[in-house]
XYZ file of C-alpha atoms in Angstrom:
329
model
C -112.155 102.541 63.553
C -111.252 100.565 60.362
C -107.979 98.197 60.527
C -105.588 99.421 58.390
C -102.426 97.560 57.374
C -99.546 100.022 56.151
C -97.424 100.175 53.338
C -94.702 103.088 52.772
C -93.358 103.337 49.405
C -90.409 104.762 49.973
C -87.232 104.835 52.538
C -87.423 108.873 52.699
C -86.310 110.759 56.113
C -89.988 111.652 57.338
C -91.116 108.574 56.862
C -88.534 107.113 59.059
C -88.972 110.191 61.439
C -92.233 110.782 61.800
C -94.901 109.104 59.922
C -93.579 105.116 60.428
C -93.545 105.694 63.968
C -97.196 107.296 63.778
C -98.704 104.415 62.111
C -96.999 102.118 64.506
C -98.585 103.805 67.376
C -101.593 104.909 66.075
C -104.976 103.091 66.927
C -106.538 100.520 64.598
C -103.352 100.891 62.589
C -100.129 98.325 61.915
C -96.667 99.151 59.852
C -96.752 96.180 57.996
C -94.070 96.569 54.653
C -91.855 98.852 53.356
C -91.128 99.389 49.867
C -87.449 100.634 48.608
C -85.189 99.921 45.388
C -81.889 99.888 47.698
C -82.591 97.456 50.816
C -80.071 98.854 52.253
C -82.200 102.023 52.723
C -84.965 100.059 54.767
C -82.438 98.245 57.573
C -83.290 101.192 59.944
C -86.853 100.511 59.471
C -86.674 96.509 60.142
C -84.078 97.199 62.846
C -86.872 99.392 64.722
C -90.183 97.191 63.575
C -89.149 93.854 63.571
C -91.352 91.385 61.499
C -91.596 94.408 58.525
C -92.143 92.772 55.111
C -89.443 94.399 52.736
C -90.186 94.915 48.891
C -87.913 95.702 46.072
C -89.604 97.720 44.139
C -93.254 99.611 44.418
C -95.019 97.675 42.312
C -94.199 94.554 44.461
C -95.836 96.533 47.805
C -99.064 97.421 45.255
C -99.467 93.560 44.571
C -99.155 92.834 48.153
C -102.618 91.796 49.254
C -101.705 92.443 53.006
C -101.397 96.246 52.659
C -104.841 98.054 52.917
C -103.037 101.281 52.644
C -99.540 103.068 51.464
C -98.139 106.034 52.281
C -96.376 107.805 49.621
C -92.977 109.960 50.681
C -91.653 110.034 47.051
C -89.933 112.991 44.942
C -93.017 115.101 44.163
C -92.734 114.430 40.398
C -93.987 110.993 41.089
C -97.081 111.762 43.468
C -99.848 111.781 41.039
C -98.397 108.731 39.590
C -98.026 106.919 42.301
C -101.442 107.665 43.795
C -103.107 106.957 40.947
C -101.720 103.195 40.584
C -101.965 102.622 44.324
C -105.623 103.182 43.858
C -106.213 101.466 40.794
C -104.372 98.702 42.980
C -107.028 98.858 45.878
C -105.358 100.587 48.046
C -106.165 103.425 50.391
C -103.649 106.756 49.777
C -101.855 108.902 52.033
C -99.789 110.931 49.666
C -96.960 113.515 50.902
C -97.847 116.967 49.900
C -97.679 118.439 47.476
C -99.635 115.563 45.953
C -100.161 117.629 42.707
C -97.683 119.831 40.933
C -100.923 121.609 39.078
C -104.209 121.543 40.554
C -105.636 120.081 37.334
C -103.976 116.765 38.134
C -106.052 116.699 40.711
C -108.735 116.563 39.743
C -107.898 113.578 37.869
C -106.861 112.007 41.209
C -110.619 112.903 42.556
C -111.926 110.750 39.239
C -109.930 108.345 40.212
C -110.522 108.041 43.845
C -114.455 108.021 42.945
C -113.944 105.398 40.134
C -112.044 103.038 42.532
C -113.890 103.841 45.960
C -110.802 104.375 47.208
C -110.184 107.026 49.949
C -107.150 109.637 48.887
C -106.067 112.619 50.613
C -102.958 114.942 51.262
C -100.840 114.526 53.935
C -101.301 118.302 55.785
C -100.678 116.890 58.994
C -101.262 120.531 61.072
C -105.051 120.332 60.319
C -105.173 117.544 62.604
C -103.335 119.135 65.675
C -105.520 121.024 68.537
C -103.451 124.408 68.362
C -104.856 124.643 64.652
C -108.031 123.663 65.378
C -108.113 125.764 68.632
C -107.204 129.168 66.036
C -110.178 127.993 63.644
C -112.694 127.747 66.642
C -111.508 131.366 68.619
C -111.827 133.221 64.527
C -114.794 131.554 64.473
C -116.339 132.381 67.686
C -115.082 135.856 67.485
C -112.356 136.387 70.066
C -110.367 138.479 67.985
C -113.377 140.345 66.624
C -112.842 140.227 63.277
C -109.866 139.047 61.498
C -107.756 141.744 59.519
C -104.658 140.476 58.541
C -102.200 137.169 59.019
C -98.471 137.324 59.057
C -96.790 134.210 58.323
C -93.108 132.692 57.903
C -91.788 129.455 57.248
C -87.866 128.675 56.277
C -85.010 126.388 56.458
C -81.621 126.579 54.862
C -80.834 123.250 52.284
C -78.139 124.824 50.207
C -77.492 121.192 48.636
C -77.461 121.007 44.895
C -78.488 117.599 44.817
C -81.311 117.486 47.130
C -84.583 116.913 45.207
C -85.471 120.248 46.976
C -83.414 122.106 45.155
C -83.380 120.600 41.281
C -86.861 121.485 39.037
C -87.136 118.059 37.286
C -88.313 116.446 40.861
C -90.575 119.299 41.419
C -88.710 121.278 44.396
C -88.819 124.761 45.195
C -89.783 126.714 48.497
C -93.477 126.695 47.764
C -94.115 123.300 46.669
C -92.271 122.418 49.900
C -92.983 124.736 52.927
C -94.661 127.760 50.842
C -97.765 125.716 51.256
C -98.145 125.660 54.854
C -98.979 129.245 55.247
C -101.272 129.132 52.712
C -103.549 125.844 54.076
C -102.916 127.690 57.437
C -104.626 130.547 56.613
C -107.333 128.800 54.427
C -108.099 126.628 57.243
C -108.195 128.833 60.219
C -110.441 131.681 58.752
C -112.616 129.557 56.417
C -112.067 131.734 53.811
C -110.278 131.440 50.610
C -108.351 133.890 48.513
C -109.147 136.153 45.521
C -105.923 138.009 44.407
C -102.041 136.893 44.936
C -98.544 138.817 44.367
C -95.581 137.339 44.838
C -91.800 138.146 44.158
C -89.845 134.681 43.541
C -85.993 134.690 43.852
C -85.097 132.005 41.588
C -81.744 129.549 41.908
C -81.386 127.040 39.107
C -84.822 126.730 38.305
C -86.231 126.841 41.578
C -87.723 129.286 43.962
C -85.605 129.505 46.647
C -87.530 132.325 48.079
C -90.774 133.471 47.834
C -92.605 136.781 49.130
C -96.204 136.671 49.138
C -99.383 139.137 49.059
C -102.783 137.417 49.572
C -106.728 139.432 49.562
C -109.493 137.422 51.253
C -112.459 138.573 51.841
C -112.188 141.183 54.730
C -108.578 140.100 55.325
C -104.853 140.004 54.109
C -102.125 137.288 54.359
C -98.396 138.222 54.027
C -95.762 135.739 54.338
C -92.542 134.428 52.850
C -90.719 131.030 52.727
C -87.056 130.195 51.894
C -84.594 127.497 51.553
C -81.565 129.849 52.074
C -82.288 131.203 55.729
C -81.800 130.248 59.298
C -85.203 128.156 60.281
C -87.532 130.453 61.280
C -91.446 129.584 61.527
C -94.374 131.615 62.953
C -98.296 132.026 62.138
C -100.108 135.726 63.669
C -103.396 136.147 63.255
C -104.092 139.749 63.982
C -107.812 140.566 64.824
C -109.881 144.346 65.598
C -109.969 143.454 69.297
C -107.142 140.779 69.860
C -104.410 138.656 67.537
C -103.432 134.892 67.705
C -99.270 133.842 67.094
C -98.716 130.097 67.217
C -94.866 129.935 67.971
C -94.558 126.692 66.115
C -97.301 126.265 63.814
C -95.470 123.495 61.177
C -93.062 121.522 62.690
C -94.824 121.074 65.907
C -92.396 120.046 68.842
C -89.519 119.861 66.835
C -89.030 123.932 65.940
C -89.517 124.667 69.854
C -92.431 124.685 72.416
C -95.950 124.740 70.611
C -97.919 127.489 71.669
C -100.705 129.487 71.114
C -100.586 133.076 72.110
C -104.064 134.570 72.651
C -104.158 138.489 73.384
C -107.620 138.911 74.317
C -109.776 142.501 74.514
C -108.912 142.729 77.930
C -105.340 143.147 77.299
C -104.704 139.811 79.095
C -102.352 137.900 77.272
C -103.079 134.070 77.752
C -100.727 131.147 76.806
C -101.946 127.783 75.959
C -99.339 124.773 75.488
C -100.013 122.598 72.887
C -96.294 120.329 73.284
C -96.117 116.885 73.088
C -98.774 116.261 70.761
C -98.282 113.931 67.727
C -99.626 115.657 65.011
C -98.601 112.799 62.576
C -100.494 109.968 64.729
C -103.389 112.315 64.803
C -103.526 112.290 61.203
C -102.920 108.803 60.751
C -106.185 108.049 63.005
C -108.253 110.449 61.175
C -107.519 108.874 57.850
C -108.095 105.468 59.026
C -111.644 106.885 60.508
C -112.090 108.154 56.798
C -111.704 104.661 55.131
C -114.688 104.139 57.336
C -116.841 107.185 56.135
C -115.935 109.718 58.534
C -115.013 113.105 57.534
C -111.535 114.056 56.871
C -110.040 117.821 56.977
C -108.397 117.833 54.113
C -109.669 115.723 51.527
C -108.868 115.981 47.852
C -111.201 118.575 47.215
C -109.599 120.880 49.999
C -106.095 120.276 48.151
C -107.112 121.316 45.023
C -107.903 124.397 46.241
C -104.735 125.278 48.043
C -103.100 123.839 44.672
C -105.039 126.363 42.389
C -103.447 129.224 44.869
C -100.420 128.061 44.739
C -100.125 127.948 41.119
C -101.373 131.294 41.064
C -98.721 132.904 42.868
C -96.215 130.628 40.827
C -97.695 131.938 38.043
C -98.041 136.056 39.489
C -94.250 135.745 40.598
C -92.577 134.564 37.358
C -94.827 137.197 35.552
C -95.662 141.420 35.593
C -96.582 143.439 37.520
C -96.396 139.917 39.606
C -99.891 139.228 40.200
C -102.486 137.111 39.887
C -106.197 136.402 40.415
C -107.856 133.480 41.610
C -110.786 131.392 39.575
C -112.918 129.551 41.518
């Protein structure tokens, strides 16, 4: 595995939570610098990895010749920028999702990525955790006989004007920041993507606080909603002719409550495999670093773009009528 030396641009609360301590523990990989206009902001960071390099400003960690990667946790606004500049600067890109706010920008990022040699991707950490990839392999193999329909649900309550989640000009909204779970989750568990979306948006200030969706793909449905207004509430059912599939914490893995997977079988039998305790961010921090290398990665650029162009279609069906919308390839 390549040796990659970390950058985060950024003081944000997952990076302190989550992703900083995955790089830090994750194999072949070092936290090396930080990158924040307010220092202030990075003194947790230093406090817990001594020797961190701080910079003021992000142009200061780009010019750093030490970093061989950055993480970006920025307002989504500023993701394609970003991206773009830390690859043009030689670096290697883990960008927070969404890392587009229309799938046409990236496609520019793929240019990009190609032009510099670069490796780029989107930080959809649940591809990388067993539970996910346990779903993916029992569709696949046919323990559910085939798949008929997925139920999904995914919501927190932020009722805080200022948060970048709730004001348009930094790109918030409940789809651009949970809405797309269910929709890579369904994408990446049956293989399959979608041809027709409806959706029903209830709009505060400029955002979608809450979205209801309709998806067709081929030989199955996907319903689910997101919110920003409502007790947090997540769970993934894949429902099957002979058998169905629930993952009881499919996003925030360990921190909603015990990660299962629920497998009712043919035979009635309902099994139960545990899937708690896994680090789904250090998972995905490995697998990128094995991609700077050449390996294959399970959600690179390419996969994005597609889970962008549905997204933007039921943006597009839910601020529209009859509210729907079909997808182009």
């Amino acid at each position: 595995m390549p040796h990659l030396r970390w950058g985060v641009m950024g003081a944000a609360r997952i990076a302190r939570n989550f992703v900083c301590p995955a790089i830090h523990q994750a194999e072949g990989n070092a936290l090396a610098a930080i990158a924040t206009s307010d220092p202030a902001r990075a003194e947790p960071f230093v406090a817990r990895y001594p020797g961190l390099r701080v910079h003021q400003g992000y142009d200061a960690l780009l010019a750093d010749d030490a970093i061989d990667a950055v993480y970006i946790p920025l307002p989504n606004h500023l993701h394609v920028e970003w991206t773009e500049r830390a690859l043009r600067a030689g670096k290697h890109v883990l960008c927070e999702k969404p890392v587009a706010l229309k799938a046409e920008q990236i496609d520019r990022l793929i240019a990009v990525r190609d032009e510099t040699g670069r490796f780029a991707a989107e930080a959809f950490m649940i591809v990388h955790h067993p539970q996910w990839q346990r779903v993916r392999e029992l569709i696949a193999d046919g323990a559910i006989g085939p798949l008929r329909h997925v139920d999904g649900a995914f919501t927190f309550r932020n009722t805080d004007t200022a948060n970048i989640r709730n004001r348009p000009e930094t790109g918030g909204g409940s789809l651009y920041d949970i809405g797309l779970y269910p929709c890579i989750g369904a994408r990446f568990a049956s293989g399959a993507e979608p041809m027709h979306v409806e959706a029903r948006l209830e709009m505060e200030g400029g955002i979608d606080a809450m979205a209801r969706v309709w998806a067709e793909f081929p030989g199955f449905s996907l319903a689910f909603y997101c919110g920003m207004r409502l007790r947090p509430r997540q769970e993934m059912v894949f429902h099957g002719e002979t058998g169905w599939l629930r993952l009881t914490a499919p996003f925030n893995a360990n921190v909603y409550g015990p990660t299962q997977l629920h497998w009712m079988r043919e035979d009635g039998q309902l099994v139960v495999e545990d899937y708690s305790n896994i680090d789904q961010y250090r998972l995905m921090i490995e697998a990128f670093a094995r991609a700077t290398g050449g390996e294959s990665f399970a959600c690179p650029l390419e996969y994005s773009r597609a889970n962008q162009r549905m997204l933007d279609t039921i943006l597009a069906a839910g601020q529209s009528e009859p509210g729907a919308g079909t997808i182009s390839p």
